[in-house]
Coordinates of C-alpha atoms and ligand atoms in Angstrom, one line a residue:
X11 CA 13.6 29.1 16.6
X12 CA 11.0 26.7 17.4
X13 CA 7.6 25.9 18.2
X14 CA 6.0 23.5 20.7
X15 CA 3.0 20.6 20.5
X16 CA 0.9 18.0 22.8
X17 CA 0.8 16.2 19.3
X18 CA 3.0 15.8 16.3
X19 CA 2.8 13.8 13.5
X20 CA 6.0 12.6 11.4
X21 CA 4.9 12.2 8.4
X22 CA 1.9 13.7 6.1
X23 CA 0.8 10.7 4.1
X24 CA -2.0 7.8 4.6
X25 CA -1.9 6.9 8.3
X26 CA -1.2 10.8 9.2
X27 CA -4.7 11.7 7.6
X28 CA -6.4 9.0 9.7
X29 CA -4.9 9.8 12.2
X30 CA -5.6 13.6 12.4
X31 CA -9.4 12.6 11.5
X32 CA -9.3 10.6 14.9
X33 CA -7.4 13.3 16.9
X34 CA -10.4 15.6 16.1
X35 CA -13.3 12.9 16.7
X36 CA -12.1 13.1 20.1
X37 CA -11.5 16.2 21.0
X38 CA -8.2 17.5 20.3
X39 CA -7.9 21.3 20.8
X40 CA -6.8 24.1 18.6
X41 CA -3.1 24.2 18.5
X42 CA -2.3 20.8 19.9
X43 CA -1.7 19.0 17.3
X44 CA 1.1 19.2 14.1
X45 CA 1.1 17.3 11.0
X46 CA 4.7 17.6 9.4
X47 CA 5.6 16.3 6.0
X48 CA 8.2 16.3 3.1
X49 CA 5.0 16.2 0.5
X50 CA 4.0 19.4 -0.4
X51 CA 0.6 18.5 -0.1
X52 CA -2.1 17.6 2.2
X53 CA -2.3 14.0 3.1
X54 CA -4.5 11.6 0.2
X55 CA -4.9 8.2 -0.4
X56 CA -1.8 7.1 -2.0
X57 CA -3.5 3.9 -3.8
X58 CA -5.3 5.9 -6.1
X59 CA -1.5 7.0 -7.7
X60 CA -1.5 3.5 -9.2
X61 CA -5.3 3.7 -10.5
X62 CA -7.3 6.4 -11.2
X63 CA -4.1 9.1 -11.0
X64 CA -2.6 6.9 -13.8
X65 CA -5.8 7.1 -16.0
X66 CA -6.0 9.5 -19.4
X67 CA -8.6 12.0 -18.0
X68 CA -12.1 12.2 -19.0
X69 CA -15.2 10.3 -18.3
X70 CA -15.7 6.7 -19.6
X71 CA -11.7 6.2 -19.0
X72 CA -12.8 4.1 -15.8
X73 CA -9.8 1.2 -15.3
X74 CA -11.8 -0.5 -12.1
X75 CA -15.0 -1.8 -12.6
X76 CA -17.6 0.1 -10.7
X77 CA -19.2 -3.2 -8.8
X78 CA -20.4 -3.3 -6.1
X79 CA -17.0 -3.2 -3.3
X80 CA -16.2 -0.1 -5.1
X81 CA -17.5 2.6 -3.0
X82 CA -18.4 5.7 -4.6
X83 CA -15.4 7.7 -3.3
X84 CA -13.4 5.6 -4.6
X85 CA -15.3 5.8 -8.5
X86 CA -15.0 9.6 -7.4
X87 CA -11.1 8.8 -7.9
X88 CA -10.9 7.6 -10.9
X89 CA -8.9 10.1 -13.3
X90 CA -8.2 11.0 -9.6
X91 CA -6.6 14.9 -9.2
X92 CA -6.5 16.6 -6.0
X93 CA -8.6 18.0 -4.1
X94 CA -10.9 15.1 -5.2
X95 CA -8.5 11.7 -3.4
X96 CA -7.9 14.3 -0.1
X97 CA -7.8 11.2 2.9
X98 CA -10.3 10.1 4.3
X99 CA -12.2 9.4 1.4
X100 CA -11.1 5.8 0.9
X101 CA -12.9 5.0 4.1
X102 CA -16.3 6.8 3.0
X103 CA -15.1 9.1 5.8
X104 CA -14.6 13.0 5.4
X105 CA -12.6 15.1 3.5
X106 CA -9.8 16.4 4.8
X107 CA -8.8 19.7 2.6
X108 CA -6.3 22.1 4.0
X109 CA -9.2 24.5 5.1
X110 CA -10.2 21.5 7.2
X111 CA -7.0 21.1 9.3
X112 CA -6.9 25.2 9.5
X113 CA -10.6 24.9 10.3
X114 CA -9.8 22.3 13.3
X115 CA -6.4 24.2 14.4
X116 CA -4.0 21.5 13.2
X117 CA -0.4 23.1 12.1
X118 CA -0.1 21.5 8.9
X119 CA 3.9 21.9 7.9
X120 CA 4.4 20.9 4.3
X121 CA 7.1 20.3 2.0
X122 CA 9.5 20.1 5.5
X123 CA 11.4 17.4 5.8
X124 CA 12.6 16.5 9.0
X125 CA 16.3 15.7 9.3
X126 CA 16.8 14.6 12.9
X127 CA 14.8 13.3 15.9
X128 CA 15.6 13.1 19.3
X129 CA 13.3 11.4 21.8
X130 CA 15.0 11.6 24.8
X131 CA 15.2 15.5 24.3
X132 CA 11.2 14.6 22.5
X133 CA 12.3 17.2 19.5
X134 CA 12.4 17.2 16.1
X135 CA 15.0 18.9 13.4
X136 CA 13.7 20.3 10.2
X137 CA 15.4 20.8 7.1
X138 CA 14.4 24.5 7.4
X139 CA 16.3 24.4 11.0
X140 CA 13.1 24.5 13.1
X141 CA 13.3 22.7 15.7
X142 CA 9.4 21.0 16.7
X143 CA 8.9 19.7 20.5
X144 CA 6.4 17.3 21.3
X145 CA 5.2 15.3 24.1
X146 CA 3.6 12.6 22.1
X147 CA 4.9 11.7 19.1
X148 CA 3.3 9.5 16.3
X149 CA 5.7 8.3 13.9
X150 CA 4.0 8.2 10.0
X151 CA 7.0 7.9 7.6
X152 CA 6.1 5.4 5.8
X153 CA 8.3 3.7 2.9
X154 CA 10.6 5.0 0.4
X155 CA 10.9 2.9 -3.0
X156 CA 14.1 0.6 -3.4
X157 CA 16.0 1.8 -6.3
X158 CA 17.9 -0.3 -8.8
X159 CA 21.2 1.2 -7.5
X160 CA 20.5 -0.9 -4.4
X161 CA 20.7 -3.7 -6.3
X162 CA 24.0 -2.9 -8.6
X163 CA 22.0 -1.3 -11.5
X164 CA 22.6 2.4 -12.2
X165 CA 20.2 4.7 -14.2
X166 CA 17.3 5.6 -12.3
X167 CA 18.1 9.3 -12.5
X168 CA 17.4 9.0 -16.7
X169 CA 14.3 10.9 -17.6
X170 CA 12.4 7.8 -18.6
X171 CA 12.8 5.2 -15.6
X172 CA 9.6 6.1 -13.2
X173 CA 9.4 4.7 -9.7
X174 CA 5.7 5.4 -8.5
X175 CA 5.6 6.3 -4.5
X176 CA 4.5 9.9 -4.3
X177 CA 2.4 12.3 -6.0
X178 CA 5.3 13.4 -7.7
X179 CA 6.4 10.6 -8.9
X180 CA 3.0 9.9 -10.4
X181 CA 2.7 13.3 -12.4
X182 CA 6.2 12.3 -14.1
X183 CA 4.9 8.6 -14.7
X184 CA 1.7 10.3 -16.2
X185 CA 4.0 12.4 -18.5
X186 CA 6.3 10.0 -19.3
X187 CA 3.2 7.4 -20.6
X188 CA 2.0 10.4 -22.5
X189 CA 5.3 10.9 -24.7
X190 CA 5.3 7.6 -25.7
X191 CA 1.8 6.7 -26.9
X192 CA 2.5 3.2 -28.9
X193 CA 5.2 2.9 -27.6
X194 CA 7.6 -0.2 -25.5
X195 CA 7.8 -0.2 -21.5
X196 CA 9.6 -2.9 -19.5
X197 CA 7.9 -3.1 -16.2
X198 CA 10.9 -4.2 -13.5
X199 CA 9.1 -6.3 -10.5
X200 CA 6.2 -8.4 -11.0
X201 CA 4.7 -7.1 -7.6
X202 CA 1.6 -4.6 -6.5
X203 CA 3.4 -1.4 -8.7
X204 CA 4.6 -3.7 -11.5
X205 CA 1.2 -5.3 -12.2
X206 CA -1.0 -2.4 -11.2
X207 CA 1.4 -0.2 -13.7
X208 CA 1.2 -2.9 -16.4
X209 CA -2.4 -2.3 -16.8
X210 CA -2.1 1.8 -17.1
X211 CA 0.5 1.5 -19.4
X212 CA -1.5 -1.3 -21.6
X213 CA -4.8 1.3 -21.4
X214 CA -2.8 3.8 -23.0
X215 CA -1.8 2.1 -25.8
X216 CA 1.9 1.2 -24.7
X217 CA 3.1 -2.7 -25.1
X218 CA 4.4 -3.7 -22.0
X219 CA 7.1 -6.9 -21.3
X220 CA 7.5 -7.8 -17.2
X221 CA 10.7 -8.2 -16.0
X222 CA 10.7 -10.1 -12.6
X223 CA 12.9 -12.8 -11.1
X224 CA 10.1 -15.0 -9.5
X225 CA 9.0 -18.1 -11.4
X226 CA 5.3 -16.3 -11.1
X227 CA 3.8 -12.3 -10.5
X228 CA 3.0 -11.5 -7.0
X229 CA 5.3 -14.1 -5.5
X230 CA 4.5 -12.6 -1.9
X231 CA 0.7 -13.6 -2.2
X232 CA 0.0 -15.8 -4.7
X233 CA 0.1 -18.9 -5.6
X234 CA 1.3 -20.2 -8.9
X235 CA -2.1 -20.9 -9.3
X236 CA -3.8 -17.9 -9.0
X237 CA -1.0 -16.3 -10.3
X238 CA -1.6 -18.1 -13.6
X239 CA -4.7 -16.9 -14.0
X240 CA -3.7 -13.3 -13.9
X241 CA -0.6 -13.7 -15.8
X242 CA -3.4 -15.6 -18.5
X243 CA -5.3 -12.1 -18.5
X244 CA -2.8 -10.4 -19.0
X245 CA -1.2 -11.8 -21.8
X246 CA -4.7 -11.8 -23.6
X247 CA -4.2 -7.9 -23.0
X248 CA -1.0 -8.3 -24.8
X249 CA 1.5 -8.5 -21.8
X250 CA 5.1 -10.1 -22.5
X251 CA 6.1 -12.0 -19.4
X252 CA 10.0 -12.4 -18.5
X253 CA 10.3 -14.3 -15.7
X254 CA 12.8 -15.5 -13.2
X255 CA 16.1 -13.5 -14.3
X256 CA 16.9 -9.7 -13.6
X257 CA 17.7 -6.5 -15.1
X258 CA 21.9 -6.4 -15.3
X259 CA 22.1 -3.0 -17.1
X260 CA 20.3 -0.4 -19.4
X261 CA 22.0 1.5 -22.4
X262 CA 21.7 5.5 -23.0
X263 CA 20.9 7.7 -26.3
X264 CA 23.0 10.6 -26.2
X265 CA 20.8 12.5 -24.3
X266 CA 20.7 9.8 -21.3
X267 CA 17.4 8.5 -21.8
X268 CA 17.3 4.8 -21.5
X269 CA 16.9 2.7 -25.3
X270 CA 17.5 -0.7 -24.0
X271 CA 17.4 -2.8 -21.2
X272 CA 19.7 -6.0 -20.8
X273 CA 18.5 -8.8 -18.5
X274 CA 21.3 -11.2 -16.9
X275 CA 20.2 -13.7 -18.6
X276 CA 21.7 -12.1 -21.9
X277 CA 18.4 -10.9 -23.8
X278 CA 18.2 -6.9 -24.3
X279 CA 14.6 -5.1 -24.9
X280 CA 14.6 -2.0 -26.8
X281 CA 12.1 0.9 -24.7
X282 CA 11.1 3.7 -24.6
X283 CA 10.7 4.1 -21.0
X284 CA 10.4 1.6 -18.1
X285 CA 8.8 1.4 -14.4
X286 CA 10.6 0.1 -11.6
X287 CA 7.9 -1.8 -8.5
X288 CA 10.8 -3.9 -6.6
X289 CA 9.8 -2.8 -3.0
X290 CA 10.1 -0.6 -0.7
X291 CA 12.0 0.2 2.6
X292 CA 10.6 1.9 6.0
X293 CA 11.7 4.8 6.9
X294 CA 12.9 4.5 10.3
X295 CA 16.5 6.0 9.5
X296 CA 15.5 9.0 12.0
X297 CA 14.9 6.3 14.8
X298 CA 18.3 3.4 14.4
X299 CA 19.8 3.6 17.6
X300 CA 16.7 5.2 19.7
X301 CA 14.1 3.0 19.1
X302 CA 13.7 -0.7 18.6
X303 CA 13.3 -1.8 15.3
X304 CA 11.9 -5.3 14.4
X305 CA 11.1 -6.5 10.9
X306 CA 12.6 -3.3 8.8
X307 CA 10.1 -1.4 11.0
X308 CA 9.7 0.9 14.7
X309 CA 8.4 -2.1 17.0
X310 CA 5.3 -1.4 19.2
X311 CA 2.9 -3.1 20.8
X312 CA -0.4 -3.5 21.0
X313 CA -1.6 -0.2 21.7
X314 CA 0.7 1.0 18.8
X315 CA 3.8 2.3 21.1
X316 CA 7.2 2.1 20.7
X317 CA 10.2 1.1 23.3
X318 CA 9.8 5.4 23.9
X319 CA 6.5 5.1 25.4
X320 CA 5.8 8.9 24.1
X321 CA 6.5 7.5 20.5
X322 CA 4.2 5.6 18.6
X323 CA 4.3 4.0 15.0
X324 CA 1.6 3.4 12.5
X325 CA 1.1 2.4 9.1
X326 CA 3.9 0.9 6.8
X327 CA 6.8 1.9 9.2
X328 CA 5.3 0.0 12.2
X329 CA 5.9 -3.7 12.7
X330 CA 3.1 -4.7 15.1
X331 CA 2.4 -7.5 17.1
X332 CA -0.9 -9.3 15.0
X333 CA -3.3 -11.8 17.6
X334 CA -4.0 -13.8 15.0
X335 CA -0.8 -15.0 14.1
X336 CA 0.8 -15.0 17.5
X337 CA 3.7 -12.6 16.2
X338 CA 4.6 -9.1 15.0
X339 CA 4.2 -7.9 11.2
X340 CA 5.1 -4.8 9.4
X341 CA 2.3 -4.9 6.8
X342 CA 2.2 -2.6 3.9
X343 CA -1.0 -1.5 3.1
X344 CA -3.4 1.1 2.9
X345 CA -6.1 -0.4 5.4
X346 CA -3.4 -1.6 8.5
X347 CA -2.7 2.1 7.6
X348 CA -6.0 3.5 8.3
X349 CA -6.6 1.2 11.3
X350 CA -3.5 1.3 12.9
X351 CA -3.6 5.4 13.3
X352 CA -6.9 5.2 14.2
X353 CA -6.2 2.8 16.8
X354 CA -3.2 4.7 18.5
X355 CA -4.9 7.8 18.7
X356 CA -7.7 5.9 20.7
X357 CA -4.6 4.9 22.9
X358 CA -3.2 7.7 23.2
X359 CA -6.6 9.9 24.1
X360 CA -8.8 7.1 25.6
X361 CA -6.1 4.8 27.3
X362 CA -8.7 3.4 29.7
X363 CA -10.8 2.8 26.8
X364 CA -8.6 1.1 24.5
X365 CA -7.6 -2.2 24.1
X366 CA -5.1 -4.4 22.4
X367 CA -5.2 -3.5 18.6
X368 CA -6.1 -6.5 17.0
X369 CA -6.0 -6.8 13.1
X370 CA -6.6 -8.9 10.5
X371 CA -4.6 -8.5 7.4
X372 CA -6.3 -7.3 4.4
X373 CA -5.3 -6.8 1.1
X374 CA -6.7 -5.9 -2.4
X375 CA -6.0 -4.8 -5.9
X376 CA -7.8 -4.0 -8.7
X377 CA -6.8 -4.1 -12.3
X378 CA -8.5 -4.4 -15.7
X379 CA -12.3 -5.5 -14.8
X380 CA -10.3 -7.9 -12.3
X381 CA -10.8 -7.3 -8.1
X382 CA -9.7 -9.3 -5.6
X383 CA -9.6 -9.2 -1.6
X384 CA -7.4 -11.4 0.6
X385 CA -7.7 -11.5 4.4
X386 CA -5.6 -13.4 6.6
X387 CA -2.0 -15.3 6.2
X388 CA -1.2 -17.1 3.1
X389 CA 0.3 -19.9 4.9
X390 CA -0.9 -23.6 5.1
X391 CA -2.4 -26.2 2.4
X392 CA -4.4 -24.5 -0.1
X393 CA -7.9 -24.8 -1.4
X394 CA -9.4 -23.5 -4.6
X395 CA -12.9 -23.2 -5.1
X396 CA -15.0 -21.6 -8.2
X397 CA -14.3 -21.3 -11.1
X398 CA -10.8 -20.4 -13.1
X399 CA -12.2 -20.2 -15.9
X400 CA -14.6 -17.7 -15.3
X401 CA -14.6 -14.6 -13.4
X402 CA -15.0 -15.7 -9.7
X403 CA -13.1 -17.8 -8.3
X404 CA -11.5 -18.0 -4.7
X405 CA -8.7 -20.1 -2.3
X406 CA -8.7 -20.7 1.5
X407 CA -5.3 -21.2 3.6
X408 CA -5.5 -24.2 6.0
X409 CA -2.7 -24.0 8.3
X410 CA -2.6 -26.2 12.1
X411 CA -6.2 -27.4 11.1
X412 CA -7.6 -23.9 11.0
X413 CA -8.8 -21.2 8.4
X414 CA -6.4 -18.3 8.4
X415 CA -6.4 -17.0 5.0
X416 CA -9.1 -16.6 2.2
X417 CA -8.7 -14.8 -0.8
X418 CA -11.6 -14.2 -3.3
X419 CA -11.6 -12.8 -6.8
X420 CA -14.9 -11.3 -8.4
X421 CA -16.8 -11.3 -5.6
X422 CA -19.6 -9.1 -4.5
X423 CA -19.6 -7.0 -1.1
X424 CA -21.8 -9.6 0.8
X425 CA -18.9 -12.6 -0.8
X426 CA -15.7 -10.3 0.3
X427 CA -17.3 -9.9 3.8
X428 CA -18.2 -13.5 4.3
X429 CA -14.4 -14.6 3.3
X430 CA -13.3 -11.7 6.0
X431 CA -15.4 -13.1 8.7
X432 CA -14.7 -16.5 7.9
X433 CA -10.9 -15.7 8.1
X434 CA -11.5 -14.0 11.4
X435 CA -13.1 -16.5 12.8
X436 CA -10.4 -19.2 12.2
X437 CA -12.8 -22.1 12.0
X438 CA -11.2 -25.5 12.8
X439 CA -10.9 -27.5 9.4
X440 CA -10.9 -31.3 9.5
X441 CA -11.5 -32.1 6.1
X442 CA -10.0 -30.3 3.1
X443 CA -11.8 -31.8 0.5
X444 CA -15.5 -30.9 2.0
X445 CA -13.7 -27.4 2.2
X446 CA -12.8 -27.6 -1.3
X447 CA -17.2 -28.8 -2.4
X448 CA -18.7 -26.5 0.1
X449 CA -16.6 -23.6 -1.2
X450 CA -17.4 -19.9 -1.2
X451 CA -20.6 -21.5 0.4
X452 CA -18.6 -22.3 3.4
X453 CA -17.5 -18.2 4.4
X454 CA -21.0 -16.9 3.7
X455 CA -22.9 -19.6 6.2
X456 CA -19.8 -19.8 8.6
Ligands
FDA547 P1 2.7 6.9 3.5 O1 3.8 6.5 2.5 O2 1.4 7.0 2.9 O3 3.1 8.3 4.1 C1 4.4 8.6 4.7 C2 4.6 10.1 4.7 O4 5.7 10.4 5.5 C3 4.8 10.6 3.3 O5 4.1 11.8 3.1 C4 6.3 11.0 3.3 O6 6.7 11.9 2.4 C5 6.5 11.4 4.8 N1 7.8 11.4 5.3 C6 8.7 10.3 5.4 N2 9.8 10.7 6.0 C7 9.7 12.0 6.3 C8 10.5 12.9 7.0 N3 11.7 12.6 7.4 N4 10.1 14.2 7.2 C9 8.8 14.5 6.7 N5 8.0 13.7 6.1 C10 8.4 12.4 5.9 N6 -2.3 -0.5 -0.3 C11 -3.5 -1.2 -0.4 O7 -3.9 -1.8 0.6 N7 -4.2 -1.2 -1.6 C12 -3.8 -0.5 -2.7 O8 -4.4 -0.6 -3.7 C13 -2.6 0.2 -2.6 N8 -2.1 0.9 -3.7 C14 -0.9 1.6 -3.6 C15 -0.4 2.2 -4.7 C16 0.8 2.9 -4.6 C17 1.3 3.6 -5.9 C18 1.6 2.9 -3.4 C19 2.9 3.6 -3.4 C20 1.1 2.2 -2.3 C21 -0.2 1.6 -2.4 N9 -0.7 0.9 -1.3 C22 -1.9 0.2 -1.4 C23 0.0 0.9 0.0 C24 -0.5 2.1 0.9 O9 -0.6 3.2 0.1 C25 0.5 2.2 2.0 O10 0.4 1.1 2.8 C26 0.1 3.5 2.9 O11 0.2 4.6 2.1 C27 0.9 3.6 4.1 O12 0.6 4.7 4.8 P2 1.7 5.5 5.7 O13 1.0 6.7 6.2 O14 2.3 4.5 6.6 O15 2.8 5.9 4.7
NAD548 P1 6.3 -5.6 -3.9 O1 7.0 -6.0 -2.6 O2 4.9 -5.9 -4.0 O3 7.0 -6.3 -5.1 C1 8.4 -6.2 -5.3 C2 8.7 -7.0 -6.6 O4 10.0 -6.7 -6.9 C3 8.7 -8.5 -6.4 O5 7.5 -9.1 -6.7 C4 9.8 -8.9 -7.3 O6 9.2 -9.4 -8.5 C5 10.5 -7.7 -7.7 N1 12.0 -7.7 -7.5 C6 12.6 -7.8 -6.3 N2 13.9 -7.7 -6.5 C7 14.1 -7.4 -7.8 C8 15.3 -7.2 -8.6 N3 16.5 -7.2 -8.2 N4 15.0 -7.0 -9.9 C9 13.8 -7.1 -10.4 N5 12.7 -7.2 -9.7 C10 12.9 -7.5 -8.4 O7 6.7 -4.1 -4.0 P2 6.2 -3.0 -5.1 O8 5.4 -3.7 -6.2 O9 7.4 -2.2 -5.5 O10 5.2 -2.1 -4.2 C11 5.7 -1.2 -3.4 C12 4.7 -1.0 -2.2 O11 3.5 -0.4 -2.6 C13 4.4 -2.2 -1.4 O12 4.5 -1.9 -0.1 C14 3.0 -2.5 -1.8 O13 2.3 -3.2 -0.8 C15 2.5 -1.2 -2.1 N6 1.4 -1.2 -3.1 C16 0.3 -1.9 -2.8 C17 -0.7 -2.0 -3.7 C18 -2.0 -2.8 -3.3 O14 -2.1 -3.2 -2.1 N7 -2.9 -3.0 -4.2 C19 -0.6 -1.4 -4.9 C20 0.5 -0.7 -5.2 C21 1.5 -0.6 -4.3

């Protein structure tokens, strides 16, 4: 049996909603197009699993502040369910419901895994033996979360150890905080999941002790700096910090749920349930051998293609080639995500149209009353500005006597669009200290 499509999507998560949005802004026609995912649901916007989703419901439970770069979609997910975090609501854009795609004649196959690709043959095996042709192909798998076992640990099947990458995984995480109200959690990985985790689990009642091997949280990003100023908040929230040694094994109760943790550098934590953030992986698995892969990811080019040209790649599974930095990235986050699927399907409808994609990295979290944006590359001498002590305060990135990276925490939405433009700009720097007086003032009059 099988069925055949101009379009098909692998993959039903961030990028795939984005992209489907696109497909119908221009013009795609009933029955072209297929969405096929392992999530039973209709693509949403999976950062609202480590926010809103993680929240105790009811109003006044708000974890972000509601200022000014929070848009009211994304206030609309906090205690986020579904329907209400459907995609494309991150973006201030429409809602896409399963009516809608039904409504725009898009096959939407959910809960279907597919097993096998072939792009020669342009096919596609599902794990209910359907076989799905395509012409064009648009490859949205995403990333799966690294488990412990990867790393020589064993025990992430025990009821309470929660990884947080899908909907499902967030309902159990949810469920788990629940049974343990007062309880202890060891967070594993001091990145995005660990910290955005750490503050759920302190807002319902749960101490919390982070277990990362870094000398600092979000090693990736920050600085030790700005780290330190986070890692300050968070202690005053009651945060234990463990840094710079590694989980080496947990102990059972009789019933297999973890009761203590044991770092390698001898200590042991009694729990009652802990969260595992170290990472995740692309899923490309379908691809090795067919496509070329570059940084973990499918390798395209600038109009988001692969070495297939009827394949593409977008969001987290695409490493793509970024102007601004002269090489290609596989970026993992929600806005590349959004931007990258919009951009192919503008290749792939309006060729003559469509340009180069050209990006500039942008990340953000929220936590606590804390909010931060960083646009650019971290790379370079750094420059603080503002004030540590207080609630704003920023850094710039000077690298080869240009701007390339500005983060910025506490601003407003006029202060998080000057750093952007500033960054995009890449103003030549020749003095780092007038930098450091001029400041924030420097992005908003650049
Ligand atoms: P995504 O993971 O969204 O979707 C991939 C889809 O493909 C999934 O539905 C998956 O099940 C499916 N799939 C994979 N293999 C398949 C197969 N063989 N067959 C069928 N289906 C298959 N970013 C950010 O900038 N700010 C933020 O605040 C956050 N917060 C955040 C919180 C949490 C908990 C996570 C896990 C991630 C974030 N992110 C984020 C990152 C952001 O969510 C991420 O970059 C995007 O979801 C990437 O979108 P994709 O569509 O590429 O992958
Ligand atoms: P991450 O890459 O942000 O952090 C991984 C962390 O794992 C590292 O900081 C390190 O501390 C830790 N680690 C690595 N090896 C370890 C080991 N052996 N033992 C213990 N700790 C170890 O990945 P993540 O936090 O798991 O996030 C997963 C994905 O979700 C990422 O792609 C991230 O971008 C995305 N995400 C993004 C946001 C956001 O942008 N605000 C929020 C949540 C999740």
């Amino acid at each position: 049996m099988g069925r055949a499509f101009v379009y098909v999507i692998l993959g039903g998560g961030v990028a795939a909603g984005y992209a489907a949005l696109e497909f119908v802004k221009k013009g795609v026609s009933h029955g072209e197009l297929c969405i096929i995912s392992d999530e039973p649901v209709a693509p949403y916007e999976r950062p609202a699993l480590s926010k809103g989703f993680l929240l105790p419901e009811g109003p006044g439970n708000l974890m972000t502040r509601q200022s000014s770069n929070t848009t009211a979609h994304e206030a609309a997910a906090s205690a986020a369910r579904l329907p209400s975090f459907h995609t494309c609501v991150g973006a201030n854009e429409e809602r896409l419901t399963p009516k809608w795609y039904k409504e725009h004649g898009i096959e939407l196959v959910l809960g279907t895994g597919v097993k096998s690709a072939d792009v020669k043959r342009k096919t596609l095996l599902t794990a209910t033996g359907e076989t799905i042709s395509y012409k064009i192909l648009i490859v949205a798998t995403g990333a799966r979360a690294l488990k412990l076992e990867e790393f020589g640990v064993s025990g992430s099947d025990a009821e309470n150890v929660c990884y947080l990458r899908d909907i499902a995984d967030a309902n159990r995480l949810v469920n788990v905080m629940q049974s343990c109200p007062g309880g202890n959690a060891v967070v594993i990985g001091g990145g995005y999941v660990g910290m955005e985790c750490a503050a759920s689990l302190v807002i319902h009642k749960i101490n919390v002790t982070m277990v990362f091997p870094e000398e600092h949280c979000m090693a990736r990003l920050f600085t030790s700096k700005i780290a330190s100023y986070y890692e300050e908040y968070y202690k005053s929230r009651g945060v234990n910090f463990i840094k710079g040694t590694v989980l080496s094994s947990f102990d059972f109760d009789s019933n297999g749920k973890v009761t203590s943790v044991n770092l390698r550098d001898g200590s042991t934590l009694s729990v009652d349930m802990v969260v595992v953030g170290i990472g995740i992986r692309p899923n490309t698995g379908l691809f090795e051998g067919q496509l070329t892969l570059e940084k973990g990811g499918i390798k395209v080019n600038g109009m988001l293609q692969s070495s297939n040209s009827s394949v593409y790649a977008i969001g987290d599974v695409a490493a793509f080639p970024v102007k601004a930095f002269g090489e290609t990235r596989r970026l993992e986050h929600v806005d590349s995500a959004r931007k990258s699927a919009r951009h192919a399907v503008s290749a792939i409808m309006e060729p003559d149209k469509t340009g180069e994609f050209d990006y500039l990295p942008f990340f953000y979290s929220r936590v606590f009353t804390l909010s931060w944006q960083f646009y650019g590359d971290n790379v370079g001498e750094v420059v603080y500005y503002g004030d540590m002590s207080g609630s704003a305060f920023g850094a710039y990135w000077v690298s080869k006597g240009h701007l390339v990276g500005a983060f910025l925490e506490g601003g407003t939405k006029e202060e998080y669009e000057a750093i952007a433009n500033a960054t995009r700009l890449r103003p030549a720097i020749e003095d780092l200290s007038e930098l450091e007086r001029q400041g924030l003032r420097f992005a908003v009059t650049a």
